[in-house]
Coordinates of C-alpha atoms in Angstrom, one line a residue:
X1320 CA 146.2 76.4 150.5
X1321 CA 145.1 73.5 152.7
X1322 CA 142.7 70.8 151.5
X1323 CA 140.6 68.5 153.5
X1324 CA 141.1 64.8 153.2
X1325 CA 137.5 64.4 152.0
X1326 CA 138.1 67.0 149.3
X1327 CA 141.4 65.2 148.3
X1328 CA 139.7 61.8 148.1
X1329 CA 136.8 63.3 146.0
X1330 CA 139.2 65.3 143.8
X1331 CA 141.4 62.2 143.4
X1332 CA 138.5 60.0 142.4
X1333 CA 137.1 62.6 140.0
X1334 CA 140.6 63.2 138.6
X1335 CA 141.3 59.5 138.1
X1336 CA 137.9 58.8 136.4
X1337 CA 138.2 62.0 134.3
X1338 CA 141.8 61.3 133.2
X1339 CA 141.0 57.7 132.4
X1340 CA 137.9 58.5 130.4
X1341 CA 139.4 61.6 128.7
X1342 CA 142.6 59.6 127.7
X1343 CA 140.6 56.7 126.4
X1344 CA 138.2 59.1 124.6
X1345 CA 141.2 61.0 123.2
X1346 CA 142.8 57.8 121.8
X1347 CA 139.4 56.6 120.4
X1348 CA 138.8 60.0 118.9
X1349 CA 142.3 60.2 117.4
X1350 CA 142.0 56.6 116.0
X1351 CA 138.4 57.3 114.6
X1352 CA 139.6 60.6 113.2
X1353 CA 142.4 58.8 111.3
X1354 CA 140.0 56.2 110.0
X1355 CA 137.5 58.9 108.9
X1356 CA 140.3 60.9 107.3
X1357 CA 141.6 57.9 105.3
X1358 CA 138.1 56.8 104.3
X1359 CA 137.1 60.4 103.3
X1360 CA 140.2 60.7 101.2
X1361 CA 139.5 57.4 99.6
X1362 CA 135.8 58.3 99.0
X1363 CA 136.9 61.7 97.6
X1364 CA 139.4 60.0 95.2
X1365 CA 136.6 57.7 94.1
X1366 CA 134.3 60.7 93.4
X1367 CA 137.1 62.4 91.5
X1368 CA 137.7 59.2 89.5
X1369 CA 133.9 59.1 88.7
X1370 CA 134.1 62.8 87.5
X1371 CA 137.2 61.9 85.5
X1372 CA 135.3 59.0 83.9
X1373 CA 132.4 61.2 82.9
X1374 CA 134.7 63.9 81.6
X1375 CA 136.7 61.4 79.6
X1376 CA 133.4 60.2 78.0
X1377 CA 132.7 63.8 77.0
X1378 CA 136.3 64.2 75.7
X1379 CA 136.1 61.0 73.7
X1380 CA 132.8 61.9 72.1
X1381 CA 134.1 65.3 71.2
X1382 CA 137.4 63.8 69.8
X1383 CA 135.4 61.1 67.9
X1384 CA 133.1 63.7 66.4
X1385 CA 136.1 65.8 65.4
X1386 CA 137.7 62.7 63.7
X1387 CA 134.5 61.9 61.9
X1388 CA 134.2 65.4 60.6
X1389 CA 137.9 65.7 59.6
X1390 CA 137.8 62.3 57.8
X1391 CA 134.5 62.8 56.1
X1392 CA 135.5 62.9 52.4
X1393 CA 132.3 64.5 51.3
X1394 CA 132.6 67.4 53.7
X1395 CA 136.3 67.8 52.7
X1396 CA 135.5 67.8 49.0
X1397 CA 132.7 70.3 49.5
X1398 CA 134.8 72.7 51.6
X1399 CA 137.9 72.5 49.3
X1400 CA 136.0 72.6 46.0
X1401 CA 136.9 75.5 43.7
X1402 CA 134.6 78.5 44.1
X1403 CA 132.0 78.7 41.4
X1404 CA 131.1 81.9 39.6
X1405 CA 127.5 80.8 40.1
X1406 CA 126.3 82.2 43.5
X1407 CA 123.6 79.6 43.7
X1408 CA 126.1 76.8 43.3
X1409 CA 128.2 78.2 46.1
X1410 CA 125.1 78.6 48.3
X1411 CA 124.0 75.0 47.9
X1412 CA 127.6 73.8 48.6
X1413 CA 127.6 75.7 51.9
X1414 CA 124.1 74.4 52.6
X1415 CA 125.3 70.8 52.0
X1416 CA 128.2 71.3 54.5
X1417 CA 125.8 72.8 57.0
X1418 CA 123.5 69.8 56.8
X1419 CA 126.4 67.4 57.1
X1420 CA 127.8 69.2 60.2
X1421 CA 124.2 69.5 61.6
X1422 CA 124.0 65.7 61.6
X1423 CA 127.1 65.4 63.7
X1424 CA 125.8 68.0 66.1
X1425 CA 122.5 66.2 66.4
X1426 CA 124.3 63.0 67.6
X1427 CA 125.4 64.8 70.8
X1428 CA 123.3 66.6 73.3
X1429 CA 126.1 68.9 74.5
X1430 CA 127.8 69.9 71.2
X1431 CA 126.2 73.3 70.3
X1432 CA 128.1 74.2 67.2
X1433 CA 130.8 73.1 64.7
X1434 CA 132.9 75.6 62.7
X1435 CA 135.4 74.8 60.1
X1436 CA 137.9 77.5 59.1
X1437 CA 139.7 77.0 55.8
X1438 CA 143.2 78.4 55.0
X1439 CA 141.4 81.1 53.1
X1440 CA 139.6 82.0 56.4
X1441 CA 136.2 80.9 55.0
X1442 CA 133.9 79.6 57.7
X1443 CA 131.5 76.7 57.5
X1444 CA 129.1 75.9 60.3
X1445 CA 126.0 73.9 61.1
X1446 CA 124.1 77.2 61.2
X1447 CA 123.5 79.3 58.1
X1448 CA 123.7 83.0 57.9
X1449 CA 126.2 83.3 60.7
X1450 CA 129.3 83.8 58.5
X1451 CA 129.9 87.4 59.7
X1452 CA 129.4 86.4 63.3
X1453 CA 131.9 83.5 63.1
X1454 CA 134.4 85.8 61.4
X1455 CA 134.4 88.0 64.4
X1456 CA 133.9 85.0 66.8
X1457 CA 137.2 83.5 65.7
X1458 CA 139.1 86.7 66.3
X1459 CA 138.4 86.6 70.0
X1460 CA 141.3 86.0 72.5
X1461 CA 140.4 82.5 73.4
X1462 CA 140.8 81.4 69.7
X1463 CA 143.9 83.5 69.0
X1464 CA 145.7 81.8 72.0
X1465 CA 145.0 78.3 70.5
X1466 CA 146.1 78.9 66.9
X1467 CA 149.5 77.3 67.6
X1468 CA 148.1 74.2 69.3
X1469 CA 147.5 71.0 67.4
X1470 CA 144.5 69.9 69.5
X1471 CA 143.4 71.6 72.7
X1472 CA 140.5 72.8 74.7
X1473 CA 139.9 76.5 75.3
X1474 CA 138.9 78.4 78.4
X1475 CA 135.2 79.2 78.9
X1476 CA 133.8 82.0 76.7
X1477 CA 130.4 83.3 75.5
X1478 CA 128.7 82.0 72.4
X1479 CA 125.6 83.5 70.7
X1480 CA 123.2 80.6 70.4
X1481 CA 119.8 80.9 68.8
X1482 CA 118.1 83.3 71.2
X1483 CA 121.0 84.6 73.3
X1484 CA 124.5 84.1 74.7
X1485 CA 125.5 80.8 76.3
X1486 CA 128.7 79.9 78.1
X1487 CA 130.7 77.3 76.2
X1488 CA 134.2 76.0 75.9
X1489 CA 135.7 74.9 72.6
X1490 CA 137.7 72.0 71.2
X1491 CA 140.1 73.4 68.5
X1492 CA 141.8 71.0 66.1
X1493 CA 144.3 72.1 63.6
X1494 CA 144.5 69.7 60.6
X1495 CA 145.3 69.3 56.8
X1496 CA 142.3 67.9 54.8
X1497 CA 142.9 64.3 53.6
X1498 CA 143.5 64.0 49.9
X1499 CA 144.1 67.7 49.5
X1500 CA 147.5 69.0 48.6
X1501 CA 147.4 72.2 50.7
X1502 CA 150.3 73.8 52.5
X1503 CA 148.1 75.8 54.9
X1504 CA 146.1 74.1 57.6
X1505 CA 142.4 74.3 58.5
X1506 CA 140.8 74.6 61.9
X1507 CA 137.9 72.7 63.3
X1508 CA 136.2 74.3 66.3
X1509 CA 133.6 72.4 68.3
X1510 CA 131.7 74.5 70.8
X1511 CA 130.6 72.4 73.9
X1512 CA 127.9 73.5 76.3
X1513 CA 129.5 74.7 79.6
X1514 CA 126.5 73.4 81.4
X1515 CA 127.6 69.9 80.7
X1516 CA 130.6 70.4 82.9
X1517 CA 128.5 72.0 85.6
X1518 CA 126.1 69.0 85.5
X1519 CA 129.0 66.6 85.9
X1520 CA 130.3 68.5 89.0
X1521 CA 126.9 69.4 90.4
X1522 CA 126.4 66.4 92.7
X1523 CA 130.0 66.0 93.7
X1524 CA 130.7 69.7 94.3
X1525 CA 128.8 69.8 97.6
X1526 CA 131.2 67.1 99.0
X1527 CA 134.2 69.5 98.6
X1528 CA 135.0 72.9 99.9
X1529 CA 136.3 73.7 96.4
X1530 CA 136.8 71.7 93.2
X1531 CA 138.6 73.1 90.1
X1532 CA 139.1 71.7 86.6
X1533 CA 142.0 72.8 84.3
X1534 CA 142.8 72.1 80.7
X1535 CA 146.1 70.7 79.5
X1536 CA 147.3 74.3 78.9
X1537 CA 146.5 75.3 82.4
X1538 CA 143.3 77.2 81.6
X1539 CA 140.7 77.1 84.3
X1540 CA 137.6 75.4 83.0
X1541 CA 135.5 75.3 86.2
X1542 CA 135.5 76.2 89.8
X1543 CA 132.7 75.3 92.2
X1544 CA 133.3 78.1 94.7
X1545 CA 134.3 81.5 93.4
X1546 CA 134.5 83.0 97.0
X1547 CA 137.2 80.7 98.3
X1548 CA 139.3 82.3 101.0
X1549 CA 142.7 83.6 99.7
X1550 CA 144.7 81.3 102.1
X1551 CA 143.0 78.2 100.7
X1552 CA 143.3 79.4 97.1
X1553 CA 147.0 80.0 97.6
X1554 CA 147.5 76.5 99.1
X1555 CA 145.7 74.9 96.2
X1556 CA 147.8 76.9 93.7
X1557 CA 151.0 75.8 95.4
X1558 CA 149.9 72.1 95.3
X1559 CA 149.0 72.4 91.6
X1560 CA 152.4 73.9 90.9
X1561 CA 154.2 71.1 92.8
X1562 CA 152.4 68.4 90.9
X1563 CA 151.9 66.3 94.1
X1564 CA 148.7 64.2 94.1
X1565 CA 148.1 64.9 97.8
X1566 CA 148.9 67.6 100.3
X1567 CA 147.4 68.9 103.6
X1568 CA 147.9 71.6 106.2
X1569 CA 146.3 72.2 109.6
X1570 CA 142.9 73.1 108.1
X1571 CA 142.5 71.6 104.6
X1572 CA 143.4 68.6 102.4
X1573 CA 144.1 69.0 98.6
X1574 CA 143.6 66.0 96.2
X1575 CA 144.8 66.0 92.6
X1576 CA 143.5 63.9 89.8
X1577 CA 145.0 63.8 86.2
X1578 CA 143.4 60.6 84.9
X1579 CA 141.7 62.5 82.1
X1580 CA 142.7 62.9 78.4
X1581 CA 144.3 66.0 76.9
X1582 CA 146.2 66.7 80.2
X1583 CA 143.1 67.8 82.1
X1584 CA 143.5 68.0 85.9
X1585 CA 141.1 68.2 88.8
X1586 CA 142.0 69.7 92.2
X1587 CA 139.7 69.2 95.1
X1588 CA 139.9 70.9 98.5
X1589 CA 138.5 69.2 101.6
X1590 CA 137.8 71.1 104.9
X1591 CA 139.0 69.2 107.9
X1592 CA 136.4 70.9 110.1
X1593 CA 133.6 69.6 107.9
X1594 CA 135.4 66.3 107.5
X1595 CA 135.5 65.7 111.2
X1596 CA 132.1 67.2 112.0
X1597 CA 130.5 63.9 112.6
X1598 CA 133.4 62.6 114.8
X1599 CA 133.3 65.9 116.7
X1600 CA 129.6 65.3 117.4
X1601 CA 130.5 61.8 118.7
X1602 CA 133.2 63.3 120.9
X1603 CA 130.7 65.8 122.3
X1604 CA 128.4 62.9 123.3
X1605 CA 131.5 61.2 124.8
X1606 CA 132.1 64.3 126.9
X1607 CA 128.5 64.0 128.1
X1608 CA 129.2 60.3 129.0
X1609 CA 132.3 61.4 130.9
X1610 CA 130.4 64.0 132.9
X1611 CA 127.6 61.4 133.6
X1612 CA 130.2 58.9 134.7
X1613 CA 131.8 61.4 137.1
X1614 CA 128.3 62.3 138.6
X1615 CA 127.5 58.6 139.0
X1616 CA 130.9 58.0 140.6
X1617 CA 130.3 60.9 143.1
X1618 CA 126.8 59.6 143.9
X1619 CA 128.3 56.2 144.7
X1620 CA 131.5 57.3 146.4
X1621 CA 130.2 60.3 148.4
X1622 CA 128.3 58.3 151.1
X1623 CA 131.3 56.0 151.5
X1624 CA 133.7 58.9 151.8
X1625 CA 131.4 60.8 154.2
X1626 CA 131.1 57.7 156.5
X1627 CA 134.9 57.3 156.4
X1628 CA 135.5 60.9 157.1
X1629 CA 133.2 61.4 160.1
X1630 CA 135.6 59.9 162.6
X1631 CA 138.5 61.9 161.0
X1632 CA 136.6 65.1 161.2
X1633 CA 135.8 64.5 164.9
X1634 CA 139.4 63.7 165.5
X1635 CA 140.6 66.8 163.6
X1636 CA 138.2 69.1 165.5
X1637 CA 139.4 67.6 168.8
X1638 CA 143.0 68.2 167.8
X1639 CA 142.2 71.8 166.9
X1640 CA 140.7 72.3 170.4
X1641 CA 143.8 70.8 172.0
X1642 CA 146.0 73.0 169.8
X1643 CA 144.4 76.2 171.3
X1644 CA 144.9 74.8 174.8
X1645 CA 141.7 72.9 175.6
X1646 CA 143.3 69.9 177.2
X1647 CA 139.9 68.7 178.6
X1648 CA 139.0 67.5 175.1
X1649 CA 138.2 63.9 174.3
X1650 CA 136.9 62.2 171.2
X1651 CA 134.5 59.2 170.9
X1652 CA 135.0 57.0 167.8
X1653 CA 133.1 53.7 167.5
X1654 CA 134.0 52.7 163.9
X1655 CA 135.5 49.3 164.8
X1656 CA 138.6 49.9 162.7
X1657 CA 142.0 51.6 162.9
X1658 CA 140.4 55.0 163.5
X1659 CA 138.9 53.8 166.8
X1660 CA 142.4 52.8 167.9
X1661 CA 143.7 56.2 166.9
X1662 CA 140.9 57.9 168.8
X1663 CA 141.6 55.9 172.0
X1664 CA 145.3 56.7 171.7
X1665 CA 144.5 60.4 171.2
X1666 CA 142.4 60.5 174.4
X1667 CA 145.2 58.9 176.4
X1668 CA 147.7 61.2 174.9
X1669 CA 145.7 64.3 175.8
X1670 CA 145.3 63.1 179.4
X1671 CA 149.0 62.5 179.7
X1672 CA 149.8 65.8 178.0
X1673 CA 147.5 67.7 180.4
X1674 CA 149.3 66.2 183.3
X1675 CA 152.7 67.0 181.9
X1676 CA 151.6 70.6 181.0
X1677 CA 150.3 71.3 184.5
X1678 CA 153.6 70.1 186.0
X1679 CA 155.7 72.0 183.4
X1680 CA 153.7 75.2 183.8
X1681 CA 154.1 75.0 187.6
X1682 CA 157.9 74.4 187.3
X1683 CA 158.3 77.1 184.6
X1684 CA 156.4 79.6 186.7
X1685 CA 158.7 79.0 189.7
X1686 CA 161.8 79.0 187.5
X1687 CA 160.8 82.2 185.7
X1688 CA 160.0 84.1 188.9
X1689 CA 163.3 83.0 190.2
X1690 CA 165.1 84.4 187.1
X1691 CA 163.2 87.7 187.2
X1692 CA 163.9 88.1 190.9
X1693 CA 167.5 87.4 190.3
X1694 CA 167.7 89.9 187.5
X1695 CA 165.9 92.6 189.4
X1696 CA 168.1 91.9 192.4
X1697 CA 171.0 92.6 190.1
X1698 CA 169.5 95.9 188.9
X1699 CA 168.5 97.3 192.3
X1700 CA 172.0 97.1 194.0
X1701 CA 173.6 98.5 190.9
X1702 CA 171.2 101.5 190.9
X1703 CA 171.4 102.0 194.6
X1704 CA 175.2 101.9 194.5
X1705 CA 175.4 104.8 192.0
X1706 CA 172.6 106.8 193.8
X1707 CA 174.2 106.5 197.3
X1708 CA 177.5 107.5 195.8
X1709 CA 175.9 110.7 194.8
X1710 CA 174.5 111.3 198.3
X1711 CA 177.9 110.6 199.9
X1712 CA 179.5 113.0 197.4
X1713 CA 177.0 115.8 198.3
X1714 CA 177.4 115.2 202.0
X1715 CA 181.2 115.5 201.8
X1716 CA 180.7 118.7 199.9
X1717 CA 178.5 120.1 202.7
X1718 CA 175.6 120.4 200.3
X1719 CA 173.0 119.1 202.7
X1720 CA 170.0 120.6 201.0
X1721 CA 170.8 118.9 197.7
X1722 CA 171.7 115.7 199.5
X1723 CA 168.2 115.7 201.1
X1724 CA 166.6 116.4 197.7
X1725 CA 168.5 113.5 196.1
X1726 CA 167.6 111.2 199.0
X1727 CA 163.9 112.2 198.6
X1728 CA 164.1 111.4 194.8
X1729 CA 165.8 108.1 195.6
X1730 CA 163.1 107.2 198.1
X1731 CA 160.4 108.0 195.6
X1732 CA 162.1 105.7 193.0
X1733 CA 162.5 102.9 195.5
X1734 CA 158.9 103.1 196.5
X1735 CA 157.9 102.7 192.9
X1736 CA 160.3 99.8 192.2
X1737 CA 159.2 97.7 195.2
X1738 CA 156.6 95.7 193.3
X1739 CA 155.5 92.0 193.3
X1740 CA 153.9 89.8 190.7
X1741 CA 153.4 91.1 187.2
X1742 CA 154.1 94.7 188.4
X1743 CA 157.7 93.6 189.1
X1744 CA 158.2 92.7 185.5
X1745 CA 156.2 95.3 183.5
X1746 CA 155.3 98.9 183.9
X1747 CA 153.6 101.6 181.9
X1748 CA 155.9 103.7 179.8
X1749 CA 154.7 106.8 181.7
X1750 CA 156.0 105.3 185.0
X1751 CA 159.4 104.5 183.4
X1752 CA 159.5 108.1 182.3
X1753 CA 158.8 109.3 185.8
X1754 CA 161.6 107.1 187.2
X1755 CA 164.1 108.4 184.7
X1756 CA 163.1 112.0 185.4
X1757 CA 163.7 111.4 189.1
X1758 CA 167.0 109.7 188.3
X1759 CA 167.9 112.7 186.1
X1760 CA 167.4 115.0 189.1
X1761 CA 169.9 113.0 191.1
X1762 CA 172.5 113.0 188.3
X1763 CA 171.9 116.7 187.5
X1764 CA 172.8 117.4 191.1
X1765 CA 176.0 115.5 190.8
X1766 CA 176.9 116.7 187.3
X1767 CA 175.3 120.1 187.0
X1768 CA 175.0 121.5 183.5
X1769 CA 176.9 118.6 181.9
X1770 CA 174.0 117.0 180.1
X1771 CA 170.4 117.5 179.1
X1772 CA 167.6 114.9 178.6
X1773 CA 165.2 115.2 175.7
X1774 CA 162.0 113.1 175.4
X1775 CA 160.6 112.2 172.0
X1776 CA 157.5 110.1 172.9
X1777 CA 154.0 110.2 171.5
X1778 CA 151.6 110.7 174.4
X1779 CA 149.5 107.9 172.9
X1780 CA 152.3 105.5 173.8
X1781 CA 152.6 106.4 177.5
X1782 CA 150.1 103.7 178.5
X1783 CA 152.0 101.0 176.7
X1784 CA 153.5 98.3 178.9
X1785 CA 157.3 98.0 178.8
X1786 CA 159.9 96.0 180.8
X1787 CA 160.4 97.6 184.2
X1788 CA 163.7 99.4 184.8
X1789 CA 164.8 98.8 181.2
X1790 CA 165.3 102.4 180.2
X1791 CA 166.8 103.7 183.4
X1792 CA 170.1 101.7 183.1
X1793 CA 170.4 102.8 179.5
X1794 CA 170.1 106.5 180.6
X1795 CA 172.5 105.9 183.4
X1796 CA 175.1 104.3 181.0
X1797 CA 174.6 107.3 178.7
X1798 CA 175.4 109.7 181.5
X1799 CA 178.1 107.9 183.4
X1800 CA 179.9 106.1 180.6
X1801 CA 179.1 108.2 177.6
X1802 CA 178.8 111.9 178.3
X1803 CA 180.7 112.5 181.6
X1804 CA 184.0 110.8 180.3
X1805 CA 183.8 112.9 177.1
X1806 CA 185.1 116.4 176.4
X1807 CA 181.6 117.8 175.8
X1808 CA 180.6 120.9 177.7
X1809 CA 177.0 119.7 177.6
X1810 CA 176.0 116.4 176.3
X1811 CA 172.5 115.3 175.0
X1812 CA 170.5 112.3 175.8
X1813 CA 167.4 111.5 173.7
X1814 CA 164.9 109.0 174.7
X1815 CA 162.4 107.9 172.0
X1816 CA 159.4 105.6 171.8
X1817 CA 157.5 104.8 168.5
X1818 CA 155.7 102.1 166.7
X1819 CA 157.4 100.4 163.8
X1820 CA 154.9 98.0 162.1
X1821 CA 154.2 95.2 164.6
X1822 CA 156.9 96.4 167.0
X1823 CA 157.2 99.0 169.8
X1824 CA 160.7 100.5 169.6
X1825 CA 162.4 102.2 172.6
X1826 CA 165.7 104.1 171.9
X1827 CA 168.3 105.9 174.1
X1828 CA 170.8 107.9 172.1
X1829 CA 173.7 110.0 173.4
X1830 CA 176.5 112.0 171.8
X1831 CA 179.1 110.9 174.3
X1832 CA 182.4 109.2 173.7
X1833 CA 180.9 105.9 172.4
X1834 CA 182.2 102.4 172.9
X1835 CA 183.3 99.3 171.1
X1836 CA 180.5 96.9 170.4
X1837 CA 181.6 93.2 170.7
X1838 CA 180.6 90.9 167.9
X1839 CA 180.1 88.0 170.3
X1840 CA 177.5 89.7 172.4
X1841 CA 177.3 91.3 175.8
X1842 CA 177.1 88.1 177.8
X1843 CA 180.5 86.9 176.6
X1844 CA 181.9 90.4 176.8
X1845 CA 181.4 90.7 180.5
X1846 CA 184.2 88.3 181.4
X1847 CA 186.6 89.7 178.9
X1848 CA 186.6 93.5 179.4
X1849 CA 189.5 94.8 181.4
X1850 CA 188.3 98.3 182.0
X1851 CA 185.9 98.9 184.8
X1852 CA 183.5 101.4 183.1
X1853 CA 182.9 99.1 180.1
X1854 CA 182.5 96.1 182.4
X1855 CA 179.8 98.0 184.3
X1856 CA 178.0 99.1 181.1
X1857 CA 178.2 95.4 179.9
X1858 CA 176.5 94.2 183.1
X1859 CA 173.6 96.7 182.5
X1860 CA 173.1 95.7 178.9
X1861 CA 173.5 92.0 179.6
X1862 CA 170.9 92.3 182.3
X1863 CA 168.4 93.9 180.0
X1864 CA 169.0 91.4 177.3
X1865 CA 168.5 88.5 179.7
X1866 CA 165.2 90.0 180.9
X1867 CA 164.0 90.5 177.4
X1868 CA 164.7 86.9 176.4
X1869 CA 163.2 85.6 179.6
X1870 CA 159.9 87.5 179.3
X1871 CA 159.4 88.0 175.6
X1872 CA 161.6 85.3 174.0
X1873 CA 162.9 85.7 170.4
X1874 CA 160.3 88.3 169.6
X1875 CA 162.2 91.0 171.5
X1876 CA 165.8 92.0 171.1
X1877 CA 168.4 94.5 172.1
X1878 CA 170.5 96.3 169.4
X1879 CA 173.6 98.5 170.1
X1880 CA 175.1 100.9 167.5
X1881 CA 178.2 102.8 168.7
X1882 CA 181.7 103.9 167.7
X1883 CA 184.4 105.7 169.7
X1884 CA 183.9 109.4 169.5
X1885 CA 180.5 109.1 167.7
X1886 CA 178.1 108.5 170.5
X1887 CA 175.9 105.5 171.3
X1888 CA 172.4 104.4 170.2
X1889 CA 170.7 101.5 172.1
X1890 CA 167.4 100.2 170.7
X1891 CA 164.9 97.8 172.4
X1892 CA 162.4 96.2 170.1
X1893 CA 159.3 94.7 171.7
X1894 CA 156.3 92.9 170.0
X1895 CA 153.3 95.2 169.6
X1896 CA 150.3 93.7 171.3
X1897 CA 146.9 95.3 171.4
X1898 CA 145.9 96.5 174.9
X1899 CA 142.5 97.2 176.3

C-alpha cells in the first residue's frame, strides 16, 4: 500500500514523538514502580513490626500475670491445702482463691478469666459458681490438644462470659506448685479476649489484602479476610511452609514476621494492583501528556509540512498526467529552493520527451507498417501458390466447372484480403470464418471426401477482432501437412474460439499424422528442416508468430502441441479487450 510523503512525514513525526515519550514514560514508570514497591514493602514491614510490638506487650503481660499467679505462695497454699470436712471452710478457701485471682484479672483489660486445674482436677477461677462449667470447658478439644505443652497459646474458641459467649484464646501453662511435693502437675489457663487481637490488627488490616496470625504450634489465631481467593491462599501457605521472610509472584507479595514471643508468626499479603494504583494513575496522566504533546506537535508541524508538500503535490500530479500520455503538461513552482530547480528540470524533460516521442511514434509507425506489409506479402503468395495449384490440377483433369468454382472462391477470398490500414491487420472472427469456408471449398474440390471441417465457436465471439489470415494458414497446414499425408479415410479439423479468463483463445486441431515440435521455436526451425512439407508448415507458423509479436507483443503467443501419429493442436492466445 502506497503512502504519500506528507503522510510519511506526519507519521514519522508522530512515531518519533510517541516512541520517545512512551519509552521515557516507561522507564520513569518502571523506576517509580520499583521505588514504590520497595517503599511499600518497607512500610509494610514497619507496620508488621508495630503489630508484633503490640502483640509482644500482650504476651508479656499474660506471661507476667501467669508468673505472678504461679509464684503466689498464698494462692498455692490455699489451692493445695488438705480438704476440710467443714464445707464452710472449703467454701471460704475457694472464695479466697477467687478474690486473689480476681485481683490479677482486674490488672488487665483484656484478661477475662483465670482457671487453675489441680492434679485432682479441681478447678479454681476468679468466678464463683462456675465449677461445673469449667469442668466441661476444660474437656473441649482446644484444651485437650494443649495438655502436653509446657506453655502455649490455644486456637480461638468460645467462652461463656457473664451474659453470653465471647470469643477468646487461652494461654495454658503446665507447672508444679512451688514448695509442694507433688508428682502430678497443675494447669493454669488464662482466657484472653479475642477482640484485643482484632483491635491490634484493625487499623493495619486495611493496608493488606490479607493478614494472618499463627501461634507457635501453627494454630491460626486471626485472619483479616476470610474470603481470600484460593490461589492467594495457596501461595501464602506455600510461603509459610518454606519459612522465607519474603516472596512474590506476578500478582501478590507475601511478607513474614516472626519477631514475637512464643513462636508467633505473622503473614501479610500485598496486592500489586492496589500497590501500584497510584503510579498507574500517574501513568494515565502521562498518557494524556503524550497525546497532548502529539497534538501540539501536529499543530506546529502541519502548516510547515503542508507548505513543503504543495510543490511536491503539484509535481506529482504533473508526473501522473505525463504517465498517462499528456505531454503538454507543465508545472509552475516558485518555492525558491531545490524544488523549484526540480520543477524547471521536469518541464524541460517533458518538452524533450514530447519531441522524442513524436519522432519515435512516427518512426515506429513506418517500421510497423513495413513489417506488417512484409508479413502479409509472405502470406498472400503462399496462399495463392496452393490455390492456383488446385486450379491447374482441375484444368488438367478436364474439370472445368469445378475449376471455375474454385477460381470464383479464390477471387472472393482475394477481394476480402485486399485491405489497407487497420483492416489489413485485424478482421472480425466472422470474416475469418468466411474465408476459411471459401478455402475449404477449394480444398474439398481437390481432396473430395478426405476431410471435414467442424466449427466450435460461440456466436457471441463472431464480432471479436482477431489477426487477419491467422486461422487460414493453420487450417491449410492441417489439411496439406496433417490429414492428406496420413492413412485416414476421412480426417477431422476442428476450429474453436472461446474466452479463457482475460484471454481469447483460437484453436485449430486435426487428427492427422502430426509432427515434431522443435524446442528452439519455429523461427530457428525454418533453416534446419530438411523435408519440404515441414519447412512449408514452419514458414506458416513462423509468420503467424511474428505477426502476433509485432501487433500484440508479449501478451499474445502461439502454442503447438503435436506428436507423430497423434494429430496436431495449434493454439493462439490473444489478450481479451472490451469492444464497443
